[in-house]
Amino acid sequence: MRGSDTARTPSARRRTVRTVGALASAGLLVPLLGAAPSPGAPRQAAADRLQEAFAAAADEYHVPQSVLLGVSYLQSRWDAHGGAASVTGGYGPMHLTDARTALASAPHHSEGTEDPRGDTSRPAPPPAAEIPEESELPARLKTLPRAAELSGRSADELRTDPAANVEGGAALLAAAQRKLGKPLSGDPADWYGAVARFSGADDEATAATYANDVFAVIRDGEQRTTDAGQRVTLAPEPGLRPDAAQLERAGLRKAPKGGTECPKTVSCEWIPAPYEEFKDPNGNPDYGNHDLSNRPKSQSIDTIVIHDTEGRWEGVLKMVQDPTYVSWQYSLRSTDGHIAQHVKAKDVAWHAGNWYVNAKSIGLEHEGFLTAPDTWYTEAMYRTSARLVKYLAKKYDIPLDRQHILGHDNVQGTVPSSIPGMHTDPGPYWDWQHYFTLLGKPFHRTAGTGGGVVTVAPEYSRNRPEYTGCGKPGEKCVPHGSAAVRVHTEPRDDAPLIKDIGKRPGGQPSTIDVNDVGARLSTGQQYAVAERKGDWTAVWYLGQKAWFKNPRKQPTAVDAKGLVVTPKAGASEVPVYGRAYPEKEAYPAGVPVQSVTPLPYKILAGQKYVVGDKVPGEYFYSPTFDTAPHKVVRGKDMYYVIQYGHRVGYVRAADVQVAPSGK
């Protein structure tokens, strides 16, 4: 990576007790995840409990049910997550926040030792600063205690019982409506201001973006089966036009945009990363935390890199404003999807651990934690992130596919020694399928009849490979949906995992640790098919056949088409590189020649790998604060970007031949 109003009256509390009794008698207070219906109870009734809980809470607190459902969908897509907290300490379908309870023990991934700048011509920056402690949490991170006060429910109930959680959310919405001086109307259009305040945003633009998204959900309608098997439906209200003028009375600040590069449909403010000179710990001149450039005129922007922050919002903002730390272009907040921009797109941020990728990419940090599978991301953040990526992709002509929209875990090390330390965020729990659906480019899961290329596309909620290392080393992670699929040396479940000789030069086996990407495919990635046997498919991966289970009834990959590379005729093998640098003849006087160092990976004769792009060899020389000597060196050598293993790789066009392959 680099609001207050009076408590409910006693009569209201008594009314709550009566409702609690009614819910209990209906079986709605049973935790929904994994709960079984009582003997003889209809299966349909068990699957409709959450829908009934929304109806009961809406009736009790006089909140339109569509508003309650719309808010919950934007927070959690109605999932309960088994009582686990989100990345910002939010619980249950309504994402009621209790960060003091949840975030104190949130883990941080520490698997990577990479230099985020990734350029060996300049010394690595000083060690990362510690995340600062916040003396007081903002109101948006402690809505659950307020919901407990308003509803008369205990904090534990609100965290673990989805029906109680929905009731707490309804209580907060009703309180927000009263605070705005509005009646508890049955017309959803009258609740725009209350929905905006429910977001917890402290600025008007973020609150408005959130409310607009909620009302878009209500207008369009939604239906899905939740992680606990609950069927929930929100009927569309296509003619709904909310009273957006209510927001003016909410008393929220105006967030300064400062010339941000964001679409109009999101809330975005300018919190700049510094470009400053300083002395390093040894007293030598140094600078940080990014490089000035003139992209895309000087060099193209062809990649967007998705990260998670491994820290809380306030601490992350302090880090990116530290000139001795590293940088990225955008941070996205989980509670409401708010965006902060730190580095202009024309400039080069230090975020991906590979200088070639940094020089041609934009980095997005999402508030979250890799090793905590149930510290889930909100729908609000997924949506604003997708809008931002669509905007950037259109502006810079970046294809919306997994060869150009990378995770940090897909970025290759620059030289052999850097591979083991490369970061692995956002990890196997980032929902790439849902993300690309929001981007308008879903990975269709219809099984094909055989072909030369496959797109990885498991069903996220049902795909639950076992991982370890989410808490202590070797400790099992809680079962959870995943976007990743493991690959083996043979077509059987008990076969060894594929080895990654770059990550483990000694040839040690890959593991099921959550940070080990040595034997892992990810949703949306494309691979050339090597062989098929029954329910198993083999693809070319890290120079070998890699097998994964791919049954027709529940496919984990689907047939696709695309270009593939293979060694030129007569070549037994070709090298794979971690960066596409120019040939030495391209460097002008005054610019040190950068070595084109092969990685410990090869493509052997007969093997095929899917092509993502064809690019010229290019190097951005900028090791000094003074920009006068900076240069972009571009050579005659061309490279293909390929999906080599879990990470991308680069091969010289002169070494390979290209052919179409697929359906």
Coordinates of C-alpha atoms in Angstrom, one line a residue, residues 50 54 72 75-86 89-97 144 157-166 227 376 378:
L50 CA -35.5 -11.2 7.7
F54 CA -37.9 -5.4 8.2
S72 CA -29.7 -1.7 4.7
Q75 CA -24.8 -0.9 3.9
S76 CA -24.6 -4.7 3.7
R77 CA -26.8 -6.0 0.8
W78 CA -28.9 -7.4 3.7
D79 CA -26.2 -9.8 4.8
A80 CA -25.7 -10.5 8.6
H81 CA -22.1 -11.8 8.4
G82 CA -22.8 -14.1 11.3
G83 CA -22.4 -11.2 13.8
A84 CA -18.9 -10.3 12.6
A85 CA -17.9 -6.7 12.3
S86 CA -17.1 -4.8 9.1
G89 CA -16.7 -2.0 13.2
G90 CA -20.2 -2.1 11.7
Y91 CA -22.5 -5.0 12.6
G92 CA -25.5 -6.7 11.0
P93 CA -27.8 -5.8 8.0
M94 CA -28.0 -2.1 9.1
H95 CA -24.2 -1.8 9.7
L96 CA -24.5 -0.4 13.2
T97 CA -21.0 0.7 14.2
L144 CA -24.6 1.0 17.7
E157 CA -28.3 -8.1 20.7
L158 CA -27.7 -5.5 18.1
R159 CA -24.3 -7.0 17.2
T160 CA -25.5 -10.7 17.0
D161 CA -29.2 -10.7 16.3
P162 CA -30.2 -9.5 12.7
A163 CA -33.8 -8.8 13.6
A164 CA -32.7 -6.6 16.6
N165 CA -30.1 -5.0 14.4
V166 CA -32.8 -4.0 11.9
D227 CA -25.5 -15.0 3.3
W376 CA -16.6 -6.9 5.2
T378 CA -19.9 -2.0 2.6

